GROMACS .gro file of C-alpha atoms in nm:
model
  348
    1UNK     CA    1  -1.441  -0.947   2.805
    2UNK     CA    2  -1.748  -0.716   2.768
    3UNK     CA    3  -1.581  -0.573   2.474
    4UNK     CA    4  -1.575  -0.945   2.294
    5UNK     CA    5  -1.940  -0.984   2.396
    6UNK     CA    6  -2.061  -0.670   2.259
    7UNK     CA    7  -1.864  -0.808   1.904
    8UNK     CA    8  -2.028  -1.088   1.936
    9UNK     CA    9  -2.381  -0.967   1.993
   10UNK     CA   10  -2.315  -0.742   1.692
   11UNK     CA   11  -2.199  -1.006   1.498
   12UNK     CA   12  -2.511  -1.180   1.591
   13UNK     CA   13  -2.748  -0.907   1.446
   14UNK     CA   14  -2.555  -0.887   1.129
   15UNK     CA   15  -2.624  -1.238   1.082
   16UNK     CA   16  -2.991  -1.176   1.116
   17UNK     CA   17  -3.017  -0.899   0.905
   18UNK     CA   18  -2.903  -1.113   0.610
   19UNK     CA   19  -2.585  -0.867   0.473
   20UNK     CA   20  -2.387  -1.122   0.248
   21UNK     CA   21  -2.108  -0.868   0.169
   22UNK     CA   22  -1.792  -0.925   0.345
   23UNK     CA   23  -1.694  -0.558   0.308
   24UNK     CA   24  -1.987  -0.386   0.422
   25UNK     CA   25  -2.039  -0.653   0.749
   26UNK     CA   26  -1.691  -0.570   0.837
   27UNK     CA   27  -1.773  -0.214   0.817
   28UNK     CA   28  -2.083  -0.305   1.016
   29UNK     CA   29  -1.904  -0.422   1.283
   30UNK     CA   30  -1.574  -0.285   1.341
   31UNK     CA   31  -1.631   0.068   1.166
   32UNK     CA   32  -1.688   0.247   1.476
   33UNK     CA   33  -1.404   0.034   1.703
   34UNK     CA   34  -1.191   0.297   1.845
   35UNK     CA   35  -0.893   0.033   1.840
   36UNK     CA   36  -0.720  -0.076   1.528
   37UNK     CA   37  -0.739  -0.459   1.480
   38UNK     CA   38  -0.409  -0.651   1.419
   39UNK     CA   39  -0.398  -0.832   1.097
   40UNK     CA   40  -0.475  -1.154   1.277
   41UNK     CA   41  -0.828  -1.026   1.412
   42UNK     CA   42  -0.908  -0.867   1.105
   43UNK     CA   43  -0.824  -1.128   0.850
   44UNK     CA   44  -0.965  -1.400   1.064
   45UNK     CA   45  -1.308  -1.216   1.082
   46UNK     CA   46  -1.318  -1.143   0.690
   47UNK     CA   47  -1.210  -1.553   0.650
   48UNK     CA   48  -1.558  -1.610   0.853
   49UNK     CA   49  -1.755  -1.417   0.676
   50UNK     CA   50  -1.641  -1.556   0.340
   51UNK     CA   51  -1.704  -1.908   0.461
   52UNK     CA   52  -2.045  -1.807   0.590
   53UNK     CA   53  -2.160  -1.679   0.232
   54UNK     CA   54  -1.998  -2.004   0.130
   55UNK     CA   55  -2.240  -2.203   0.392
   56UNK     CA   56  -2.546  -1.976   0.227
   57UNK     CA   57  -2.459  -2.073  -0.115
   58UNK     CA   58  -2.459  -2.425  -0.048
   59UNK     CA   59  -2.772  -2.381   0.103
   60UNK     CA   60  -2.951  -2.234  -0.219
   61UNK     CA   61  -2.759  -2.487  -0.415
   62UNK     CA   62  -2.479  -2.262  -0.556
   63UNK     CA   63  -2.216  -2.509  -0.554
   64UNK     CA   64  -1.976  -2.322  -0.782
   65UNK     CA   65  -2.012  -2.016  -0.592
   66UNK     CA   66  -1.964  -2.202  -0.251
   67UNK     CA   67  -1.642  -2.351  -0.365
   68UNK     CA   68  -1.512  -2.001  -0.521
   69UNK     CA   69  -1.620  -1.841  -0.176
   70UNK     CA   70  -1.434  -2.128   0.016
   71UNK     CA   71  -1.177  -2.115  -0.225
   72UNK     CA   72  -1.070  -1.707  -0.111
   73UNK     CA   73  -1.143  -1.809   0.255
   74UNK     CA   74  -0.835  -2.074   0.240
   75UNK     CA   75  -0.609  -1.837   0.029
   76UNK     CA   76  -0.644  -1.515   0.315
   77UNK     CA   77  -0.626  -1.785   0.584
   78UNK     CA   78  -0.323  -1.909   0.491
   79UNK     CA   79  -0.152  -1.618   0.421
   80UNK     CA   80  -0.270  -1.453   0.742
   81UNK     CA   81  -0.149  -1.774   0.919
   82UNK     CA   82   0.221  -1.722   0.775
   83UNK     CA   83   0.224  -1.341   0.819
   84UNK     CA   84   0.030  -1.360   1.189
   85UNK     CA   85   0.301  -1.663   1.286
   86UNK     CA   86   0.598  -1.420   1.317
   87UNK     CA   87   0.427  -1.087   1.344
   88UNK     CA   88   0.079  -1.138   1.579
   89UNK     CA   89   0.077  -0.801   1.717
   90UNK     CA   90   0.112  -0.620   1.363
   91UNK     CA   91  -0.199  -0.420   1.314
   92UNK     CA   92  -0.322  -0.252   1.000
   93UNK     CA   93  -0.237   0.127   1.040
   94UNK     CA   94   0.143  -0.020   1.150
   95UNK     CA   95   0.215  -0.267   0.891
   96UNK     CA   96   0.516  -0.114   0.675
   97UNK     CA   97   0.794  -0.198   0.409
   98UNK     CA   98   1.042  -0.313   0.686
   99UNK     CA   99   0.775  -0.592   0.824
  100UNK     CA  100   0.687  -0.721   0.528
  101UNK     CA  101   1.009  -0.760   0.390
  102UNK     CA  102   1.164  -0.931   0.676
  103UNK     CA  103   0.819  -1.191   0.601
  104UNK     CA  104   0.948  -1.254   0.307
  105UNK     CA  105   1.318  -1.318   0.436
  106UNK     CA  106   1.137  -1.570   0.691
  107UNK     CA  107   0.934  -1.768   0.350
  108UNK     CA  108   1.221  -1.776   0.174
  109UNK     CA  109   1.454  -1.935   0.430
  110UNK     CA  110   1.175  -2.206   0.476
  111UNK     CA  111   1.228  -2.271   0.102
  112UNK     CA  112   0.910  -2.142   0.005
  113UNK     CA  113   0.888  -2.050  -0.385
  114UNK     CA  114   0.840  -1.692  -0.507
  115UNK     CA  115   0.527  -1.798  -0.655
  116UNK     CA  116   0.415  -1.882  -0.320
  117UNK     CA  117   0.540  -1.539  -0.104
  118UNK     CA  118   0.405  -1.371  -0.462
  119UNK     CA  119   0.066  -1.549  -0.301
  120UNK     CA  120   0.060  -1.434  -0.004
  121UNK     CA  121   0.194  -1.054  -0.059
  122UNK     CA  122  -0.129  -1.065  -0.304
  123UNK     CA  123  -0.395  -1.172  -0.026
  124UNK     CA  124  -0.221  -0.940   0.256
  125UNK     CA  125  -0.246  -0.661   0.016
  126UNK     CA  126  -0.601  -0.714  -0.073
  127UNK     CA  127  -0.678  -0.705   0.284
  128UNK     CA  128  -0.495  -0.378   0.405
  129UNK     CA  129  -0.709  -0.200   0.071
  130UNK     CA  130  -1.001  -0.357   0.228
  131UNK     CA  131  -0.866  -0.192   0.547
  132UNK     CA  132  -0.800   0.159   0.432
  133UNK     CA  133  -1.162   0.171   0.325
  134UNK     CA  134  -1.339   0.051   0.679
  135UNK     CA  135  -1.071   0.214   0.893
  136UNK     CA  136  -1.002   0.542   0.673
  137UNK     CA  137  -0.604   0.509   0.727
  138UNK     CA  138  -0.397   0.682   0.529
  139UNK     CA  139  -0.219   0.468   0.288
  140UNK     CA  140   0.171   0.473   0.357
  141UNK     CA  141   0.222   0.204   0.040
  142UNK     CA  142   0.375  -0.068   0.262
  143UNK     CA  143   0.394  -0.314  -0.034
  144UNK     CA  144   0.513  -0.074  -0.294
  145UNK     CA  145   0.893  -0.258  -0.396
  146UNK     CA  146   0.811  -0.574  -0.209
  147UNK     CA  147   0.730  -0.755  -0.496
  148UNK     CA  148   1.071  -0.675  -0.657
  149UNK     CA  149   1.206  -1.017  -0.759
  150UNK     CA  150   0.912  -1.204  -0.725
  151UNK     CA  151   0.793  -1.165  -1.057
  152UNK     CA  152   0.822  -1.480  -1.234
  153UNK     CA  153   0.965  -1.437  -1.607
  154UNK     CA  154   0.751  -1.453  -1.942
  155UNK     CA  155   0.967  -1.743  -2.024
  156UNK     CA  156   0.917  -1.939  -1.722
  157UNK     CA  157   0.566  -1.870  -1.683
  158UNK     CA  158   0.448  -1.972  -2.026
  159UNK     CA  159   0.117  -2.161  -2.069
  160UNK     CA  160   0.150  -2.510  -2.044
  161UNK     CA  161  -0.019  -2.701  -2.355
  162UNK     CA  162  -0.070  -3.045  -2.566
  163UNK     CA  163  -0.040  -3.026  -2.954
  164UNK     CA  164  -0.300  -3.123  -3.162
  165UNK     CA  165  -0.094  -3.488  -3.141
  166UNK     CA  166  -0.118  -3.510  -2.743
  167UNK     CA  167  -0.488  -3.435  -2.783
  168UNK     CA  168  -0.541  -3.688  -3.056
  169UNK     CA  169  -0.333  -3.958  -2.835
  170UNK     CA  170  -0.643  -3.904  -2.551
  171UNK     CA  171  -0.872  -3.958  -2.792
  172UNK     CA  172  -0.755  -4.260  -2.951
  173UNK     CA  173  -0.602  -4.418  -2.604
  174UNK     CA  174  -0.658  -4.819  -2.525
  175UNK     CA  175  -0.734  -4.767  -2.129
  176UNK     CA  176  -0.707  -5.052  -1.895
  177UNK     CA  177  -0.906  -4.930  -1.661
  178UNK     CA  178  -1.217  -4.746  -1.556
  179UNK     CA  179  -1.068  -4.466  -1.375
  180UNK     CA  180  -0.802  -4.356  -1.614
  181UNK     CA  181  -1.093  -4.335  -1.880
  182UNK     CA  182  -1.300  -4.152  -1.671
  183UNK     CA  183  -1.069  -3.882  -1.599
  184UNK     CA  184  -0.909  -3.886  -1.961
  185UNK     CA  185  -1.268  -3.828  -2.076
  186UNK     CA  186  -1.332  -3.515  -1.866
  187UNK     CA  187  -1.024  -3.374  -1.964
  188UNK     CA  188  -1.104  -3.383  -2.328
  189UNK     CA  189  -1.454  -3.260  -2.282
  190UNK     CA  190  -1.287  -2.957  -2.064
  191UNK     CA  191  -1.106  -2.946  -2.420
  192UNK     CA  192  -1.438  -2.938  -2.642
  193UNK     CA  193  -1.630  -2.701  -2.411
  194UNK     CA  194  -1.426  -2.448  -2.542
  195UNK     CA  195  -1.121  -2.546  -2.271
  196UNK     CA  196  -1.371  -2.448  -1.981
  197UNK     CA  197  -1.291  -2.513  -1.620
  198UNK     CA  198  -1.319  -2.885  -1.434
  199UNK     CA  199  -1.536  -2.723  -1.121
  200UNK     CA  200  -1.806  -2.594  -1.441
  201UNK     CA  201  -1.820  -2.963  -1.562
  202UNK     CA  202  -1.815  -3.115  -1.222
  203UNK     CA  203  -2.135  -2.941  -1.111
  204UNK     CA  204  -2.277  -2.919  -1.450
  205UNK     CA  205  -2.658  -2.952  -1.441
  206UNK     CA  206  -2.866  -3.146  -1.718
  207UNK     CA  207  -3.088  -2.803  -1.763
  208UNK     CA  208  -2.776  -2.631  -1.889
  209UNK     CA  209  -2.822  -2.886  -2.184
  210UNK     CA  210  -3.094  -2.743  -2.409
  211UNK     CA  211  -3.141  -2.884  -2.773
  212UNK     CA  212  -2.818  -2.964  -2.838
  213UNK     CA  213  -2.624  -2.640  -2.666
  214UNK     CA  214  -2.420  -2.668  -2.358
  215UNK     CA  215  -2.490  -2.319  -2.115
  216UNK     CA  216  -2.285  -2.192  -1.820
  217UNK     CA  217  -2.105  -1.925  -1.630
  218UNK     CA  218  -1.723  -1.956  -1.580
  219UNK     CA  219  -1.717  -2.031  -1.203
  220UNK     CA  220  -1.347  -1.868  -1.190
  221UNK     CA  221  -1.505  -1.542  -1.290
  222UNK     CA  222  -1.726  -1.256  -1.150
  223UNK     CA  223  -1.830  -1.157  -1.479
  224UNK     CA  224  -2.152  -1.326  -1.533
  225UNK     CA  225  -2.070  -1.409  -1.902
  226UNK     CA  226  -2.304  -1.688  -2.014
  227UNK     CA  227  -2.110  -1.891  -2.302
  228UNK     CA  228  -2.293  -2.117  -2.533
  229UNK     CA  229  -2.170  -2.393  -2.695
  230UNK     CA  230  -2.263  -2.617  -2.960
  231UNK     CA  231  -2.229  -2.999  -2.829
  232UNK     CA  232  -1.965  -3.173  -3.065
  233UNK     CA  233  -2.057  -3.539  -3.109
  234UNK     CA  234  -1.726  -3.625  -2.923
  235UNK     CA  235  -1.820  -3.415  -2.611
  236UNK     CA  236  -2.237  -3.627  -2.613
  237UNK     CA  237  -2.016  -3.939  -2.603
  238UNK     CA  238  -1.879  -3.821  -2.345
  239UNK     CA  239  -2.159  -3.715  -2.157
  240UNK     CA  240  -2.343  -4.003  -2.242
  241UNK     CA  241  -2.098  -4.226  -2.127
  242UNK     CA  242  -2.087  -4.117  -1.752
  243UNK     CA  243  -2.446  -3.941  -1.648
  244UNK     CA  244  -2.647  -3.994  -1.399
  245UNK     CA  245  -2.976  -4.152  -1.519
  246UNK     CA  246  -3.110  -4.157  -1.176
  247UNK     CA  247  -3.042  -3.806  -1.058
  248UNK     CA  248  -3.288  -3.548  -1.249
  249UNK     CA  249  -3.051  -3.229  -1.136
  250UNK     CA  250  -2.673  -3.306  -1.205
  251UNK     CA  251  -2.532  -3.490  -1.506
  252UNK     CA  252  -2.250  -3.692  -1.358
  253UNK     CA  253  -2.319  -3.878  -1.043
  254UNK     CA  254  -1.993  -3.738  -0.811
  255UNK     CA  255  -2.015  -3.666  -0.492
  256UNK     CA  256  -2.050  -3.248  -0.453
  257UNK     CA  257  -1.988  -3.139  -0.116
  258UNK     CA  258  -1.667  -2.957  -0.078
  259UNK     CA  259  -1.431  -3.250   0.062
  260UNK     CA  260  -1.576  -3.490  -0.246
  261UNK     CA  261  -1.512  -3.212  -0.483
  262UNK     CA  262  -1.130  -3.190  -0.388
  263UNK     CA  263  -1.040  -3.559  -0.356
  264UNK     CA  264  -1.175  -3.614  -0.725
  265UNK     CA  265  -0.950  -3.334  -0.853
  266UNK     CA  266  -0.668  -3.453  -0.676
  267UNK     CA  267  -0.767  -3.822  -0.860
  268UNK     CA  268  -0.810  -3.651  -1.150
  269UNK     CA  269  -0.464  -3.485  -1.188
  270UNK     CA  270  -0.308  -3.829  -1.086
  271UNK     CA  271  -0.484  -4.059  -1.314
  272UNK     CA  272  -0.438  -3.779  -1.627
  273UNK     CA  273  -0.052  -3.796  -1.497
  274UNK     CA  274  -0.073  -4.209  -1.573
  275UNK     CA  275  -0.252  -4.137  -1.873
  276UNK     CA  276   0.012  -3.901  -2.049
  277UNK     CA  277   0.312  -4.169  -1.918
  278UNK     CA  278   0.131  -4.398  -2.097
  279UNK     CA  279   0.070  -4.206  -2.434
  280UNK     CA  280   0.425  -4.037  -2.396
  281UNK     CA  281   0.327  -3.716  -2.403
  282UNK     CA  282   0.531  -3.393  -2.403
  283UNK     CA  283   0.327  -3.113  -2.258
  284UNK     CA  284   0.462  -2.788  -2.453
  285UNK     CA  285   0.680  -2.592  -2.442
  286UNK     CA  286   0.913  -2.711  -2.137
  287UNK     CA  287   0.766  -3.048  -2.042
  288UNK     CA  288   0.641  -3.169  -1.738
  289UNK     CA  289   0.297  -3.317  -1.605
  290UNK     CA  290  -0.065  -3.252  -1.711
  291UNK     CA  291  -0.236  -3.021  -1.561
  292UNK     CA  292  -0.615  -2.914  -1.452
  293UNK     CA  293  -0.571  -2.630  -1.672
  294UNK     CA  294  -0.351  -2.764  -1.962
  295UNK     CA  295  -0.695  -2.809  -2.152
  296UNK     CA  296  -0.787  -2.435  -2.135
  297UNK     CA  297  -0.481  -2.362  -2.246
  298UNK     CA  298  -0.453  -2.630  -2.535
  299UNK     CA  299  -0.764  -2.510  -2.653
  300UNK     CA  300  -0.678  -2.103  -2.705
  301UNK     CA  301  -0.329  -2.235  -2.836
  302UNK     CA  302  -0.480  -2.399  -3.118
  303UNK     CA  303  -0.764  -2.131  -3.182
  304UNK     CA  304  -0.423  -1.921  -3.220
  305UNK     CA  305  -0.258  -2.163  -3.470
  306UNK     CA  306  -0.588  -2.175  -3.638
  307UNK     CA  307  -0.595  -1.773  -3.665
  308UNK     CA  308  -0.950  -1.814  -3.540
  309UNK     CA  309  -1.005  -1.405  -3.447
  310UNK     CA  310  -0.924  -1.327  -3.117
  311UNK     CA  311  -1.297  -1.188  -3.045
  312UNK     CA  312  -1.440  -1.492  -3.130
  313UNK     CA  313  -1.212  -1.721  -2.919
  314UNK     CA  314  -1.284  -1.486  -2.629
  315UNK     CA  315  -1.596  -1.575  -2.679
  316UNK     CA  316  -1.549  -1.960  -2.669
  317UNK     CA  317  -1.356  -1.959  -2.360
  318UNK     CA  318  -1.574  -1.694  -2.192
  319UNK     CA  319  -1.325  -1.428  -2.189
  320UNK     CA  320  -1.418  -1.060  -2.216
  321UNK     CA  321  -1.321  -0.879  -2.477
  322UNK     CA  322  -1.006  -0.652  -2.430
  323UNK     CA  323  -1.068  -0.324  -2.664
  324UNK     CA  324  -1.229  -0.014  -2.537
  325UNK     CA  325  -1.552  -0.087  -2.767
  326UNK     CA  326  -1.612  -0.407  -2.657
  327UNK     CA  327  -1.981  -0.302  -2.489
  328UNK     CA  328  -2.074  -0.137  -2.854
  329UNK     CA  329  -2.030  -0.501  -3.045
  330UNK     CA  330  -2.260  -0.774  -3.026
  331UNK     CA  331  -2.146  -1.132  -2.976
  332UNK     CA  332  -2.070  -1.340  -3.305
  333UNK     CA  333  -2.363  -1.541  -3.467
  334UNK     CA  334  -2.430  -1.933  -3.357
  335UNK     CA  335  -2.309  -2.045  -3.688
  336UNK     CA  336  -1.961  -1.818  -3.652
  337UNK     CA  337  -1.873  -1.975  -3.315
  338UNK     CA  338  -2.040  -2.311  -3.409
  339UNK     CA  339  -1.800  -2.307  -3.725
  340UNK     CA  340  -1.523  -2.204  -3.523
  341UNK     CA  341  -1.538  -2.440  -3.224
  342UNK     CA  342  -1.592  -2.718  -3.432
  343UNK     CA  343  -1.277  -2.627  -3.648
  344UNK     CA  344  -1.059  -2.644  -3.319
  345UNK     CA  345  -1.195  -2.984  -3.218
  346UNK     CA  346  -1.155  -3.130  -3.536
  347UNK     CA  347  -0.858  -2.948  -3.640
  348UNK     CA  348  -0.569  -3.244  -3.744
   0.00000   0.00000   0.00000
């Protein structure tokens, strides 16, 4: 007991002092603990501290950043939850080869897919790195070969996309009701903002529209990379169509606390799935349902058809650029990426 209190008081201070990283609090606090935590203890500790930068974003009206932060917190949890469920007493300088694999014995006897166990190898790993840094253990590779079989195939894990017909279908579709136009038109204007992510238009704020330019930050990234985009005349319909006029910060009126945020996505997969029954169609190359990020992918697909350069769709889509001198080159004109975006949308 006075050991928990005297984590608790210390916990207290770091609180106070205002640290937001997760790494250095945990170093804060358990660096000098004579005792190795088990997995359990320290993944549930690192899951707080996430959500608590999550709780401090929200606060300073970082909405992106609190979902991203929230996002992490759910993936460790529920990894540590499956891991600490058969193995609770497995702590970091003990984890080895032998545990893990008989984990992933356990997930795939429940059926789980190796997508999923993939998952969770991914966050556990990330975790015992975090580990070796606060704790100084000596890194006995307990994940090197577990993997082995997990890897999904090129073919299997191709891209899913719509052809420049399954985009023009959207665009010309006869809806019969509200909803399934709403979340058509949000999928196409994902599409003309360069295929960017549904959390960047979700949260989207009407000073990120300046004179005709759309600006913003991929929220799936770290990078910082501010894309701007020309506003196609299909994309202002859009906008047009479903803003706010009464709210002077966001442009579409949607709930944005966390909980709101998820239950429209999981509308706005279902209604894009009744949309594409009712336009018939295929999504490329194998089939199956529309997806959140089908748009992205649409979008570099038929930059690629279009040989637009690679540096320039990068751009677009907020990408970094891949070759070594990518810090030496400045970023294409207005009119290049104007010309080029414009090409893609309009492209029959």
């Amino acid at each position: 007991m006075p050991k928990i209190l005297s984590l608790k008081l210390k916990a207290r201070k770091i609180i106070t002092s205002g640290l937001e990283d997760p790494d250095e609090a945990l170093l804060e606090l358990l660096g000098k603990k004579s005792d190795m935590p088990t997995i359990k203890e320290y993944g549930n500790f690192y899951v707080k501290e996430l959500r608590d930068l999550a709780t401090k974003h929200e606060k300073k009206g970082m909405l992106v950043e609190r979902n991203r932060k929230n996002g992490s917190a759910l993936a460790y949890e529920n990894a540590v939850n499956q891991f600490c469920y058969a193995f609770p007493k497995t702590t970091l300088d003990s984890l080895d080869y032998n545990t893990l694999m008989k984990f992933r014995t356990l997930q795939e006897a429940k059926g789980n897919s190796k997508s999923t166990i993939a998952l969770y190898f991914r966050m556990l790993r990330a975790l015992y790195n975090k580990g070796l840094k606060i704790y100084k253990i000596t890194d006995n590779r307990p994940f090197n070969g577990v993997f082995d079989g997990l890897r999904v195939s090129a073919t299997a894990s191709k891209k899913k996309y719509l052809k420049r017909k399954g985009i023009r279908a959207l665009e010309e579709m006869q809806h019969h009701s509200e909803s399934t136009k709403k979340y058509t038109d949000l999928f196409l204007l994902q599409f003309y903002f360069g295929g960017c992510d549904l959390t960047d238009i979700y949260f989207m704020r009407k000073n990120q529209l300046v004179k005709g330019r759309v600006y913003f930050e991929r929220g799936k990234t770290t990078s910082n990379t501010l894309i701007d985009l020309k506003i196609h005349p299909k994309a202002q319909e859009i906008i047009n169509r479903w803003s706010d006029t009464k709210n002077d910060t966001y442009i579409f009126p949607w709930r944005k606390d966390q909980k709101g945020y998820q239950t429209f996505r999981n509308r706005y997969q279902k209604f894009l799935i009744k949309a594409q029954e009712r336009a018939e169609i295929f999504v490329h190359p194998t089939g199956g349902n529309i997806g959140v990020k089908v748009a992205r992918h649409t979008f570099g697909n038929l930059g690629k058809k279009l040989r637009i350069d690679n540096d320039i769709l990068r751009e677009l889509m907020g990408h970094e650029r891949e070759d070594i001198d990518q810090y030496y080159k400045d970023k294409f004109s207005k009119k290049v990426r104007d010309k080029a975006l414009f090409e893609i949308i309009n492209y029959n």
